[in-house]
mmCIF file with all atom_site columns, N, CA and C in Angstrom:
data_model
loop_
_atom_site.group_PDB
_atom_site.id
_atom_site.type_symbol
_atom_site.label_atom_id
_atom_site.label_alt_id
_atom_site.label_comp_id
_atom_site.label_asym_id
_atom_site.label_entity_id
_atom_site.label_seq_id
_atom_site.pdbx_PDB_ins_code
_atom_site.Cartn_x
_atom_site.Cartn_y
_atom_site.Cartn_z
_atom_site.occupancy
_atom_site.B_iso_or_equiv
_atom_site.pdbx_formal_charge
_atom_site.auth_seq_id
_atom_site.auth_comp_id
_atom_site.auth_asym_id
_atom_site.auth_atom_id
_atom_site.pdbx_PDB_model_num
ATOM 1   N N  . MET A 1 1  ? -13.440 -2.521  -7.642  1.00 49.00 ? 235 MET A N  1
ATOM 2   C CA . MET A 1 1  ? -14.722 -3.133  -7.385  1.00 49.00 ? 235 MET A CA 1
ATOM 3   C C  . MET A 1 1  ? -14.764 -4.489  -8.077  1.00 49.00 ? 235 MET A C  1
ATOM 4   N N  . ILE A 1 2  ? -15.235 -5.473  -7.408  1.00 54.00 ? 236 ILE A N  1
ATOM 5   C CA . ILE A 1 2  ? -15.390 -6.794  -7.995  1.00 54.00 ? 236 ILE A CA 1
ATOM 6   C C  . ILE A 1 2  ? -16.865 -6.960  -8.328  1.00 54.00 ? 236 ILE A C  1
ATOM 7   N N  . GLY A 1 3  ? -17.136 -7.225  -9.599  1.00 60.00 ? 237 GLY A N  1
ATOM 8   C CA . GLY A 1 3  ? -18.526 -7.324  -10.036 1.00 60.00 ? 237 GLY A CA 1
ATOM 9   C C  . GLY A 1 3  ? -19.074 -8.730  -9.938  1.00 60.00 ? 237 GLY A C  1
ATOM 10  N N  . ARG A 1 4  ? -20.341 -8.852  -10.185 1.00 66.00 ? 238 ARG A N  1
ATOM 11  C CA . ARG A 1 4  ? -21.033 -10.140 -10.145 1.00 66.00 ? 238 ARG A CA 1
ATOM 12  C C  . ARG A 1 4  ? -20.688 -10.914 -11.416 1.00 66.00 ? 238 ARG A C  1
ATOM 13  N N  . THR A 1 5  ? -20.385 -12.185 -11.275 1.00 72.00 ? 239 THR A N  1
ATOM 14  C CA . THR A 1 5  ? -20.052 -13.017 -12.432 1.00 72.00 ? 239 THR A CA 1
ATOM 15  C C  . THR A 1 5  ? -20.772 -14.350 -12.337 1.00 72.00 ? 239 THR A C  1
ATOM 16  N N  . GLY A 1 6  ? -20.864 -15.027 -13.456 1.00 75.00 ? 240 GLY A N  1
ATOM 17  C CA . GLY A 1 6  ? -21.408 -16.379 -13.472 1.00 75.00 ? 240 GLY A CA 1
ATOM 18  C C  . GLY A 1 6  ? -22.832 -16.476 -12.963 1.00 75.00 ? 240 GLY A C  1
ATOM 19  N N  . ARG A 1 7  ? -23.698 -15.626 -13.433 1.00 80.00 ? 241 ARG A N  1
ATOM 20  C CA . ARG A 1 7  ? -25.091 -15.640 -12.970 1.00 80.00 ? 241 ARG A CA 1
ATOM 21  C C  . ARG A 1 7  ? -25.799 -16.933 -13.355 1.00 80.00 ? 241 ARG A C  1
ATOM 22  N N  . ALA A 1 8  ? -26.715 -17.330 -12.566 1.00 82.00 ? 242 ALA A N  1
ATOM 23  C CA . ALA A 1 8  ? -27.553 -18.516 -12.797 1.00 82.00 ? 242 ALA A CA 1
ATOM 24  C C  . ALA A 1 8  ? -26.721 -19.781 -12.935 1.00 82.00 ? 242 ALA A C  1
ATOM 25  N N  . GLY A 1 9  ? -25.679 -19.885 -12.108 1.00 80.00 ? 243 GLY A N  1
ATOM 26  C CA . GLY A 1 9  ? -24.864 -21.095 -12.110 1.00 80.00 ? 243 GLY A CA 1
ATOM 27  C C  . GLY A 1 9  ? -23.843 -21.187 -13.225 1.00 80.00 ? 243 GLY A C  1
ATOM 28  N N  . ARG A 1 10 ? -23.756 -20.165 -14.052 1.00 82.00 ? 244 ARG A N  1
ATOM 29  C CA . ARG A 1 10 ? -22.779 -20.164 -15.143 1.00 82.00 ? 244 ARG A CA 1
ATOM 30  C C  . ARG A 1 10 ? -21.439 -19.646 -14.642 1.00 82.00 ? 244 ARG A C  1
ATOM 31  N N  . LYS A 1 11 ? -20.378 -20.077 -15.316 1.00 82.00 ? 245 LYS A N  1
ATOM 32  C CA . LYS A 1 11 ? -19.047 -19.573 -14.982 1.00 82.00 ? 245 LYS A CA 1
ATOM 33  C C  . LYS A 1 11 ? -18.882 -18.179 -15.565 1.00 82.00 ? 245 LYS A C  1
ATOM 34  N N  . GLY A 1 12 ? -18.003 -17.424 -14.944 1.00 79.00 ? 246 GLY A N  1
ATOM 35  C CA . GLY A 1 12 ? -17.733 -16.079 -15.434 1.00 79.00 ? 246 GLY A CA 1
ATOM 36  C C  . GLY A 1 12 ? -16.378 -15.613 -14.961 1.00 79.00 ? 246 GLY A C  1
ATOM 37  N N  . LYS A 1 13 ? -16.006 -14.427 -15.380 1.00 78.00 ? 247 LYS A N  1
ATOM 38  C CA . LYS A 1 13 ? -14.730 -13.835 -14.978 1.00 78.00 ? 247 LYS A CA 1
ATOM 39  C C  . LYS A 1 13 ? -15.001 -12.543 -14.222 1.00 78.00 ? 247 LYS A C  1
ATOM 40  N N  . ALA A 1 14 ? -14.214 -12.318 -13.193 1.00 76.00 ? 248 ALA A N  1
ATOM 41  C CA . ALA A 1 14 ? -14.285 -11.062 -12.451 1.00 76.00 ? 248 ALA A CA 1
ATOM 42  C C  . ALA A 1 14 ? -13.039 -10.260 -12.776 1.00 76.00 ? 248 ALA A C  1
ATOM 43  N N  . ILE A 1 15 ? -13.230 -8.993  -13.042 1.00 78.00 ? 249 ILE A N  1
ATOM 44  C CA . ILE A 1 15 ? -12.107 -8.108  -13.348 1.00 78.00 ? 249 ILE A CA 1
ATOM 45  C C  . ILE A 1 15 ? -12.085 -7.004  -12.296 1.00 78.00 ? 249 ILE A C  1
ATOM 46  N N  . THR A 1 16 ? -10.933 -6.807  -11.705 1.00 76.00 ? 250 THR A N  1
ATOM 47  C CA . THR A 1 16 ? -10.763 -5.773  -10.691 1.00 76.00 ? 250 THR A CA 1
ATOM 48  C C  . THR A 1 16 ? -9.757  -4.756  -11.196 1.00 76.00 ? 250 THR A C  1
ATOM 49  N N  . PHE A 1 17 ? -10.137 -3.506  -11.201 1.00 81.00 ? 251 PHE A N  1
ATOM 50  C CA . PHE A 1 17 ? -9.240  -2.429  -11.597 1.00 81.00 ? 251 PHE A CA 1
ATOM 51  C C  . PHE A 1 17 ? -8.747  -1.733  -10.335 1.00 81.00 ? 251 PHE A C  1
ATOM 52  N N  . PHE A 1 18 ? -7.467  -1.440  -10.298 1.00 78.00 ? 252 PHE A N  1
ATOM 53  C CA . PHE A 1 18 ? -6.928  -0.704  -9.162  1.00 78.00 ? 252 PHE A CA 1
ATOM 54  C C  . PHE A 1 18 ? -5.689  0.045   -9.617  1.00 78.00 ? 252 PHE A C  1
ATOM 55  N N  . THR A 1 19 ? -5.298  1.022   -8.832  1.00 78.00 ? 253 THR A N  1
ATOM 56  C CA . THR A 1 19 ? -4.098  1.804   -9.105  1.00 78.00 ? 253 THR A CA 1
ATOM 57  C C  . THR A 1 19 ? -3.165  1.674   -7.910  1.00 78.00 ? 253 THR A C  1
ATOM 58  N N  . GLU A 1 20 ? -2.040  2.337   -7.997  1.00 75.00 ? 254 GLU A N  1
ATOM 59  C CA . GLU A 1 20 ? -1.074  2.298   -6.898  1.00 75.00 ? 254 GLU A CA 1
ATOM 60  C C  . GLU A 1 20 ? -1.692  2.840   -5.605  1.00 75.00 ? 254 GLU A C  1
ATOM 61  N N  . LYS A 1 21 ? -2.631  3.759   -5.734  1.00 81.00 ? 255 LYS A N  1
ATOM 62  C CA . LYS A 1 21 ? -3.300  4.311   -4.552  1.00 81.00 ? 255 LYS A CA 1
ATOM 63  C C  . LYS A 1 21 ? -4.129  3.257   -3.823  1.00 81.00 ? 255 LYS A C  1
ATOM 64  N N  . ASP A 1 22 ? -4.513  2.205   -4.531  1.00 80.00 ? 256 ASP A N  1
ATOM 65  C CA . ASP A 1 22 ? -5.325  1.140   -3.940  1.00 80.00 ? 256 ASP A CA 1
ATOM 66  C C  . ASP A 1 22 ? -4.480  0.012   -3.358  1.00 80.00 ? 256 ASP A C  1
ATOM 67  N N  . SER A 1 23 ? -3.177  0.170   -3.366  1.00 77.00 ? 257 SER A N  1
ATOM 68  C CA . SER A 1 23 ? -2.312  -0.951  -2.981  1.00 77.00 ? 257 SER A CA 1
ATOM 69  C C  . SER A 1 23 ? -2.505  -1.393  -1.530  1.00 77.00 ? 257 SER A C  1
ATOM 70  N N  . ASP A 1 24 ? -3.085  -0.532  -0.695  1.00 80.00 ? 258 ASP A N  1
ATOM 71  C CA . ASP A 1 24 ? -3.357  -0.954  0.682   1.00 80.00 ? 258 ASP A CA 1
ATOM 72  C C  . ASP A 1 24 ? -4.435  -2.038  0.734   1.00 80.00 ? 258 ASP A C  1
ATOM 73  N N  . LYS A 1 25 ? -5.178  -2.194  -0.350  1.00 85.00 ? 259 LYS A N  1
ATOM 74  C CA . LYS A 1 25 ? -6.218  -3.224  -0.426  1.00 85.00 ? 259 LYS A CA 1
ATOM 75  C C  . LYS A 1 25 ? -5.717  -4.501  -1.092  1.00 85.00 ? 259 LYS A C  1
ATOM 76  N N  . LEU A 1 26 ? -4.498  -4.484  -1.600  1.00 84.00 ? 260 LEU A N  1
ATOM 77  C CA . LEU A 1 26 ? -3.972  -5.629  -2.341  1.00 84.00 ? 260 LEU A CA 1
ATOM 78  C C  . LEU A 1 26 ? -3.884  -6.891  -1.497  1.00 84.00 ? 260 LEU A C  1
ATOM 79  N N  . ARG A 1 27 ? -3.514  -6.752  -0.255  1.00 83.00 ? 261 ARG A N  1
ATOM 80  C CA . ARG A 1 27 ? -3.390  -7.941  0.601   1.00 83.00 ? 261 ARG A CA 1
ATOM 81  C C  . ARG A 1 27 ? -4.731  -8.662  0.703   1.00 83.00 ? 261 ARG A C  1
ATOM 82  N N  . SER A 1 28 ? -5.810  -7.910  0.895   1.00 86.00 ? 262 SER A N  1
ATOM 83  C CA . SER A 1 28 ? -7.141  -8.523  0.979   1.00 86.00 ? 262 SER A CA 1
ATOM 84  C C  . SER A 1 28 ? -7.521  -9.192  -0.332  1.00 86.00 ? 262 SER A C  1
ATOM 85  N N  . ILE A 1 29 ? -7.254  -8.508  -1.434  1.00 86.00 ? 263 ILE A N  1
ATOM 86  C CA . ILE A 1 29 ? -7.575  -9.079  -2.746  1.00 86.00 ? 263 ILE A CA 1
ATOM 87  C C  . ILE A 1 29 ? -6.761  -10.341 -2.980  1.00 86.00 ? 263 ILE A C  1
ATOM 88  N N  . ALA A 1 30 ? -5.474  -10.292 -2.658  1.00 86.00 ? 264 ALA A N  1
ATOM 89  C CA . ALA A 1 30 ? -4.604  -11.462 -2.851  1.00 86.00 ? 264 ALA A CA 1
ATOM 90  C C  . ALA A 1 30 ? -5.072  -12.635 -1.994  1.00 86.00 ? 264 ALA A C  1
ATOM 91  N N  . ASN A 1 31 ? -5.501  -12.366 -0.770  1.00 87.00 ? 265 ASN A N  1
ATOM 92  C CA . ASN A 1 31 ? -5.996  -13.443 0.100   1.00 87.00 ? 265 ASN A CA 1
ATOM 93  C C  . ASN A 1 31 ? -7.244  -14.100 -0.477  1.00 87.00 ? 265 ASN A C  1
ATOM 94  N N  . VAL A 1 32 ? -8.153  -13.298 -1.008  1.00 89.00 ? 266 VAL A N  1
ATOM 95  C CA . VAL A 1 32 ? -9.363  -13.852 -1.625  1.00 89.00 ? 266 VAL A CA 1
ATOM 96  C C  . VAL A 1 32 ? -8.986  -14.696 -2.833  1.00 89.00 ? 266 VAL A C  1
ATOM 97  N N  . MET A 1 33 ? -8.042  -14.196 -3.624  1.00 88.00 ? 267 MET A N  1
ATOM 98  C CA . MET A 1 33 ? -7.609  -14.949 -4.805  1.00 88.00 ? 267 MET A CA 1
ATOM 99  C C  . MET A 1 33 ? -6.995  -16.288 -4.403  1.00 88.00 ? 267 MET A C  1
ATOM 100 N N  . ARG A 1 34 ? -6.145  -16.274 -3.391  1.00 90.00 ? 268 ARG A N  1
ATOM 101 C CA . ARG A 1 34 ? -5.500  -17.522 -2.940  1.00 90.00 ? 268 ARG A CA 1
ATOM 102 C C  . ARG A 1 34 ? -6.526  -18.528 -2.414  1.00 90.00 ? 268 ARG A C  1
ATOM 103 N N  . ARG A 1 35 ? -7.466  -18.033 -1.599  1.00 92.00 ? 269 ARG A N  1
ATOM 104 C CA . ARG A 1 35 ? -8.493  -18.930 -1.038  1.00 92.00 ? 269 ARG A CA 1
ATOM 105 C C  . ARG A 1 35 ? -9.367  -19.553 -2.119  1.00 92.00 ? 269 ARG A C  1
ATOM 106 N N  . SER A 1 36 ? -9.548  -18.816 -3.220  1.00 88.00 ? 270 SER A N  1
ATOM 107 C CA . SER A 1 36 ? -10.392 -19.353 -4.294  1.00 88.00 ? 270 SER A CA 1
ATOM 108 C C  . SER A 1 36 ? -9.598  -20.207 -5.276  1.00 88.00 ? 270 SER A C  1
ATOM 109 N N  . GLY A 1 37 ? -8.297  -20.388 -4.990  1.00 90.00 ? 271 GLY A N  1
ATOM 110 C CA . GLY A 1 37 ? -7.480  -21.261 -5.829  1.00 90.00 ? 271 GLY A CA 1
ATOM 111 C C  . GLY A 1 37 ? -6.805  -20.571 -6.994  1.00 90.00 ? 271 GLY A C  1
ATOM 112 N N  . CYS A 1 38 ? -6.840  -19.251 -7.027  1.00 88.00 ? 272 CYS A N  1
ATOM 113 C CA . CYS A 1 38 ? -6.202  -18.499 -8.116  1.00 88.00 ? 272 CYS A CA 1
ATOM 114 C C  . CYS A 1 38 ? -4.759  -18.163 -7.757  1.00 88.00 ? 272 CYS A C  1
ATOM 115 N N  . ASP A 1 39 ? -3.959  -18.010 -8.772  1.00 91.00 ? 273 ASP A N  1
ATOM 116 C CA . ASP A 1 39 ? -2.600  -17.514 -8.576  1.00 91.00 ? 273 ASP A CA 1
ATOM 117 C C  . ASP A 1 39 ? -2.651  -15.998 -8.445  1.00 91.00 ? 273 ASP A C  1
ATOM 118 N N  . VAL A 1 40 ? -1.807  -15.451 -7.602  1.00 90.00 ? 274 VAL A N  1
ATOM 119 C CA . VAL A 1 40 ? -1.711  -14.000 -7.463  1.00 90.00 ? 274 VAL A CA 1
ATOM 120 C C  . VAL A 1 40 ? -0.636  -13.524 -8.433  1.00 90.00 ? 274 VAL A C  1
ATOM 121 N N  . PRO A 1 41 ? -1.004  -12.633 -9.367  1.00 89.00 ? 275 PRO A N  1
ATOM 122 C CA . PRO A 1 41 ? -0.023  -12.155 -10.343 1.00 89.00 ? 275 PRO A CA 1
ATOM 123 C C  . PRO A 1 41 ? 1.157   -11.450 -9.667  1.00 89.00 ? 275 PRO A C  1
ATOM 124 N N  . GLN A 1 42 ? 2.332   -11.648 -10.220 1.00 89.00 ? 276 GLN A N  1
ATOM 125 C CA . GLN A 1 42 ? 3.554   -11.074 -9.661  1.00 89.00 ? 276 GLN A CA 1
ATOM 126 C C  . GLN A 1 42 ? 3.484   -9.548  -9.595  1.00 89.00 ? 276 GLN A C  1
ATOM 127 N N  . PHE A 1 43 ? 2.871   -8.912  -10.606 1.00 83.00 ? 277 PHE A N  1
ATOM 128 C CA . PHE A 1 43 ? 2.820   -7.447  -10.604 1.00 83.00 ? 277 PHE A CA 1
ATOM 129 C C  . PHE A 1 43 ? 2.048   -6.913  -9.396  1.00 83.00 ? 277 PHE A C  1
ATOM 130 N N  . MET A 1 44 ? 1.063   -7.677  -8.917  1.00 81.00 ? 278 MET A N  1
ATOM 131 C CA . MET A 1 44 ? 0.327   -7.239  -7.726  1.00 81.00 ? 278 MET A CA 1
ATOM 132 C C  . MET A 1 44 ? 1.225   -7.279  -6.499  1.00 81.00 ? 278 MET A C  1
ATOM 133 N N  . LEU A 1 45 ? 2.010   -8.319  -6.397  1.00 79.00 ? 279 LEU A N  1
ATOM 134 C CA . LEU A 1 45 ? 2.928   -8.442  -5.263  1.00 79.00 ? 279 LEU A CA 1
ATOM 135 C C  . LEU A 1 45 ? 3.988   -7.352  -5.306  1.00 79.00 ? 279 LEU A C  1
ATOM 136 N N  . GLU A 1 46 ? 4.497   -7.059  -6.502  1.00 82.00 ? 280 GLU A N  1
ATOM 137 C CA . GLU A 1 46 ? 5.522   -6.021  -6.651  1.00 82.00 ? 280 GLU A CA 1
ATOM 138 C C  . GLU A 1 46 ? 4.961   -4.640  -6.332  1.00 82.00 ? 280 GLU A C  1
ATOM 139 N N  . LEU A 1 47 ? 3.745   -4.365  -6.772  1.00 77.00 ? 281 LEU A N  1
ATOM 140 C CA . LEU A 1 47 ? 3.125   -3.070  -6.509  1.00 77.00 ? 281 LEU A CA 1
ATOM 141 C C  . LEU A 1 47 ? 2.968   -2.846  -5.015  1.00 77.00 ? 281 LEU A C  1
ATOM 142 N N  . ASN A 1 48 ? 2.574   -3.873  -4.309  1.00 65.00 ? 282 ASN A N  1
ATOM 143 C CA . ASN A 1 48 ? 2.411   -3.775  -2.858  1.00 65.00 ? 282 ASN A CA 1
ATOM 144 C C  . ASN A 1 48 ? 3.758   -3.526  -2.175  1.00 65.00 ? 282 ASN A C  1
ATOM 145 N N  . LYS A 1 49 ? 4.815   -4.201  -2.644  1.00 72.00 ? 283 LYS A N  1
ATOM 146 C CA . LYS A 1 49 ? 6.151   -4.003  -2.072  1.00 72.00 ? 283 LYS A CA 1
ATOM 147 C C  . LYS A 1 49 ? 6.627   -2.573  -2.296  1.00 72.00 ? 283 LYS A C  1
ATOM 148 N N  . ARG A 1 50 ? 6.392   -2.034  -3.510  1.00 68.00 ? 284 ARG A N  1
ATOM 149 C CA . ARG A 1 50 ? 6.823   -0.661  -3.806  1.00 68.00 ? 284 ARG A CA 1
ATOM 150 C C  . ARG A 1 50 ? 6.103   0.333   -2.917  1.00 68.00 ? 284 ARG A C  1
ATOM 151 N N  . LYS A 1 51 ? 4.815   0.121   -2.719  1.00 66.00 ? 285 LYS A N  1
ATOM 152 C CA . LYS A 1 51 ? 4.029   1.033   -1.880  1.00 66.00 ? 285 LYS A CA 1
ATOM 153 C C  . LYS A 1 51 ? 4.547   1.023   -0.441  1.00 66.00 ? 285 LYS A C  1
ATOM 154 N N  . ARG A 1 52 ? 4.812   -0.184  0.091   1.00 67.00 ? 286 ARG A N  1
ATOM 155 C CA . ARG A 1 52 ? 5.326   -0.282  1.463   1.00 67.00 ? 286 ARG A CA 1
ATOM 156 C C  . ARG A 1 52 ? 6.692   0.381   1.576   1.00 67.00 ? 286 ARG A C  1
ATOM 157 N N  . LYS A 1 53 ? 7.533   0.213   0.561   1.00 71.00 ? 287 LYS A N  1
ATOM 158 C CA . LYS A 1 53 ? 8.860   0.816   0.589   1.00 71.00 ? 287 LYS A CA 1
ATOM 159 C C  . LYS A 1 53 ? 8.747   2.340   0.602   1.00 71.00 ? 287 LYS A C  1
ATOM 160 N N  . LYS A 1 54 ? 7.835   2.890   -0.203  1.00 69.00 ? 288 LYS A N  1
ATOM 161 C CA . LYS A 1 54 ? 7.626   4.337   -0.221  1.00 69.00 ? 288 LYS A CA 1
ATOM 162 C C  . LYS A 1 54 ? 7.152   4.829   1.141   1.00 69.00 ? 288 LYS A C  1
ATOM 163 N N  . GLN A 1 55 ? 6.231   4.083   1.755   1.00 68.00 ? 289 GLN A N  1
ATOM 164 C CA . GLN A 1 55 ? 5.721   4.475   3.068   1.00 68.00 ? 289 GLN A CA 1
ATOM 165 C C  . GLN A 1 55 ? 6.826   4.449   4.112   1.00 68.00 ? 289 GLN A C  1
ATOM 166 N N  . ASN A 1 56 ? 7.685   3.448   4.063   1.00 71.00 ? 290 ASN A N  1
ATOM 167 C CA . ASN A 1 56 ? 8.800   3.363   5.008   1.00 71.00 ? 290 ASN A CA 1
ATOM 168 C C  . ASN A 1 56 ? 9.760   4.525   4.815   1.00 71.00 ? 290 ASN A C  1
ATOM 169 N N  . ASN A 1 57 ? 10.041  4.884   3.557   1.00 72.00 ? 291 ASN A N  1
ATOM 170 C CA . ASN A 1 57 ? 10.942  5.998   3.282   1.00 72.00 ? 291 ASN A CA 1
ATOM 171 C C  . ASN A 1 57 ? 10.350  7.310   3.778   1.00 72.00 ? 291 ASN A C  1
ATOM 172 N N  . LYS A 1 58 ? 9.038   7.511   3.587   1.00 70.00 ? 292 LYS A N  1
ATOM 173 C CA . LYS A 1 58 ? 8.392   8.730   4.068   1.00 70.00 ? 292 LYS A CA 1
ATOM 174 C C  . LYS A 1 58 ? 8.479   8.817   5.584   1.00 70.00 ? 292 LYS A C  1
ATOM 175 N N  . SER A 1 59 ? 8.276   7.689   6.244   1.00 71.00 ? 293 SER A N  1
ATOM 176 C CA . SER A 1 59 ? 8.343   7.648   7.703   1.00 71.00 ? 293 SER A CA 1
ATOM 177 C C  . SER A 1 59 ? 9.747   8.005   8.181   1.00 71.00 ? 293 SER A C  1
ATOM 178 N N  . LYS A 1 60 ? 10.758  7.460   7.518   1.00 68.00 ? 294 LYS A N  1
ATOM 179 C CA . LYS A 1 60 ? 12.144  7.762   7.882   1.00 68.00 ? 294 LYS A CA 1
ATOM 180 C C  . LYS A 1 60 ? 12.451  9.231   7.653   1.00 68.00 ? 294 LYS A C  1
ATOM 181 N N  . ASP A 1 61 ? 11.951  9.809   6.530   1.00 67.00 ? 295 ASP A N  1
ATOM 182 C CA . ASP A 1 61 ? 12.180  11.221  6.238   1.00 67.00 ? 295 ASP A CA 1
ATOM 183 C C  . ASP A 1 61 ? 11.555  12.109  7.307   1.00 67.00 ? 295 ASP A C  1
ATOM 184 N N  . LYS A 1 62 ? 10.336  11.767  7.746   1.00 66.00 ? 296 LYS A N  1
ATOM 185 C CA . LYS A 1 62 ? 9.665   12.563  8.772   1.00 66.00 ? 296 LYS A CA 1
ATOM 186 C C  . LYS A 1 62 ? 10.447  12.534  10.074  1.00 66.00 ? 296 LYS A C  1
ATOM 187 N N  . LYS A 1 63 ? 10.937  11.355  10.452  1.00 65.00 ? 297 LYS A N  1
ATOM 188 C CA . LYS A 1 63 ? 11.717  11.232  11.683  1.00 65.00 ? 297 LYS A CA 1
ATOM 189 C C  . LYS A 1 63 ? 13.002  12.040  11.580  1.00 65.00 ? 297 LYS A C  1
ATOM 190 N N  . SER A 1 64 ? 13.645  11.987  10.414  1.00 66.00 ? 298 SER A N  1
ATOM 191 C CA . SER A 1 64 ? 14.888  12.715  10.203  1.00 66.00 ? 298 SER A CA 1
ATOM 192 C C  . SER A 1 64 ? 14.640  14.221  10.278  1.00 66.00 ? 298 SER A C  1
ATOM 193 N N  . LYS A 1 65 ? 13.563  14.699  9.650   1.00 64.00 ? 299 LYS A N  1
ATOM 194 C CA . LYS A 1 65 ? 13.239  16.125  9.670   1.00 64.00 ? 299 LYS A CA 1
ATOM 195 C C  . LYS A 1 65 ? 12.900  16.579  11.084  1.00 64.00 ? 299 LYS A C  1
ATOM 196 N N  . LYS A 1 66 ? 12.171  15.755  11.842  1.00 63.00 ? 300 LYS A N  1
ATOM 197 C CA . LYS A 1 66 ? 11.825  16.113  13.214  1.00 63.00 ? 300 LYS A CA 1
ATOM 198 C C  . LYS A 1 66 ? 13.090  16.226  14.054  1.00 63.00 ? 300 LYS A C  1
ATOM 199 N N  . HIS A 1 67 ? 14.012  15.288  13.865  1.00 57.00 ? 301 HIS A N  1
ATOM 200 C CA . HIS A 1 67 ? 15.259  15.314  14.610  1.00 57.00 ? 301 HIS A CA 1
ATOM 201 C C  . HIS A 1 67 ? 16.038  16.589  14.287  1.00 57.00 ? 301 HIS A C  1
ATOM 202 N N  . LYS A 1 68 ? 16.100  16.970  13.023  1.00 59.00 ? 302 LYS A N  1
ATOM 203 C CA . LYS A 1 68 ? 16.810  18.188  12.627  1.00 59.00 ? 302 LYS A CA 1
ATOM 204 C C  . LYS A 1 68 ? 16.133  19.415  13.208  1.00 59.00 ? 302 LYS A C  1
ATOM 205 N N  . THR A 1 69 ? 14.799  19.431  13.227  1.00 57.00 ? 303 THR A N  1
ATOM 206 C CA . THR A 1 69 ? 14.052  20.552  13.786  1.00 57.00 ? 303 THR A CA 1
ATOM 207 C C  . THR A 1 69 ? 14.316  20.669  15.277  1.00 57.00 ? 303 THR A C  1
ATOM 208 N N  . ASP A 1 70 ? 14.334  19.552  15.974  1.00 56.00 ? 304 ASP A N  1
ATOM 209 C CA . ASP A 1 70 ? 14.612  19.561  17.410  1.00 56.00 ? 304 ASP A CA 1
ATOM 210 C C  . ASP A 1 70 ? 15.994  20.130  17.694  1.00 56.00 ? 304 ASP A C  1
ATOM 211 N N  . GLU A 1 71 ? 16.981  19.771  16.887  1.00 54.00 ? 305 GLU A N  1
ATOM 212 C CA . GLU A 1 71 ? 18.337  20.280  17.084  1.00 54.00 ? 305 GLU A CA 1
ATOM 213 C C  . GLU A 1 71 ? 18.393  21.776  16.838  1.00 54.00 ? 305 GLU A C  1
ATOM 214 N N  . SER A 1 72 ? 17.703  22.256  15.786  1.00 52.00 ? 306 SER A N  1
ATOM 215 C CA . SER A 1 72 ? 17.749  23.683  15.484  1.00 52.00 ? 306 SER A CA 1
ATOM 216 C C  . SER A 1 72 ? 17.027  24.486  16.557  1.00 52.00 ? 306 SER A C  1
ATOM 217 N N  . ASP A 1 73 ? 15.999  23.930  17.176  1.00 53.00 ? 307 ASP A N  1
ATOM 218 C CA . ASP A 1 73 ? 15.300  24.613  18.260  1.00 53.00 ? 307 ASP A CA 1
ATOM 219 C C  . ASP A 1 73 ? 16.233  24.850  19.437  1.00 53.00 ? 307 ASP A C  1
ATOM 220 N N  . ASP A 1 74 ? 17.120  23.917  19.716  1.00 53.00 ? 308 ASP A N  1
ATOM 221 C CA . ASP A 1 74 ? 18.070  24.064  20.812  1.00 53.00 ? 308 ASP A CA 1
ATOM 222 C C  . ASP A 1 74 ? 19.026  25.222  20.548  1.00 53.00 ? 308 ASP A C  1
ATOM 223 N N  . ASN A 1 75 ? 19.343  25.456  19.296  1.00 53.00 ? 309 ASN A N  1
ATOM 224 C CA . ASN A 1 75 ? 20.281  26.513  18.939  1.00 53.00 ? 309 ASN A CA 1
ATOM 225 C C  . ASN A 1 75 ? 19.624  27.888  18.930  1.00 53.00 ? 309 ASN A C  1
ATOM 226 N N  . ASP A 1 76 ? 18.300  27.947  18.945  1.00 54.00 ? 310 ASP A N  1
ATOM 227 C CA . ASP A 1 76 ? 17.583  29.214  18.871  1.00 54.00 ? 310 ASP A CA 1
ATOM 228 C C  . ASP A 1 76 ? 17.378  29.859  20.240  1.00 54.00 ? 310 ASP A C  1
ATOM 229 N N  . ILE A 1 77 ? 17.819  29.249  21.296  1.00 54.00 ? 311 ILE A N  1
ATOM 230 C CA . ILE A 1 77 ? 17.613  29.781  22.642  1.00 54.00 ? 311 ILE A CA 1
ATOM 231 C C  . ILE A 1 77 ? 18.525  30.987  22.841  1.00 54.00 ? 311 ILE A C  1
ATOM 232 N N  . GLU A 1 78 ? 17.898  32.093  23.243  1.00 53.00 ? 312 GLU A N  1
ATOM 233 C CA . GLU A 1 78 ? 18.680  33.308  23.468  1.00 53.00 ? 312 GLU A CA 1
ATOM 234 C C  . GLU A 1 78 ? 19.060  33.399  24.939  1.00 53.00 ? 312 GLU A C  1
ATOM 235 N N  . SER A 1 79 ? 20.218  33.953  25.183  1.00 48.00 ? 313 SER A N  1
ATOM 236 C CA . SER A 1 79 ? 20.627  34.151  26.573  1.00 48.00 ? 313 SER A CA 1
ATOM 237 C C  . SER A 1 79 ? 20.713  35.639  26.856  1.00 48.00 ? 313 SER A C  1
ATOM 238 N N  . ASP A 1 80 ? 20.461  36.038  28.097  1.00 49.00 ? 314 ASP A N  1
ATOM 239 C CA . ASP A 1 80 ? 20.504  37.462  28.484  1.00 49.00 ? 314 ASP A CA 1
ATOM 240 C C  . ASP A 1 80 ? 21.856  37.846  28.985  1.00 49.00 ? 314 ASP A C  1
#
C-alpha cells in the first residue's frame, strides 16, 4: 500500500512494503517510480525476475507431467 505523503504542499516519503507474493505488482510499481523520476532499486528487478523464472519452471513441469500422464494412459488400454 502506498500511503499519503507531503500533506499541505510539504515534501514527504512514501514507503511500500511487499513480499515475493506481491511481485506480480512490481511492474506497475516500477513504472510509477520511473514516471516520477525515481530510480527502481535493483532488488525489485531481481525479485520480479525470480518470480517469473519460478512461474516458467512450474509451467514446464505441468506440461511435462501431462505428457507423462498421456503416455501412461496409452499403456493402460486392455485388450480382449
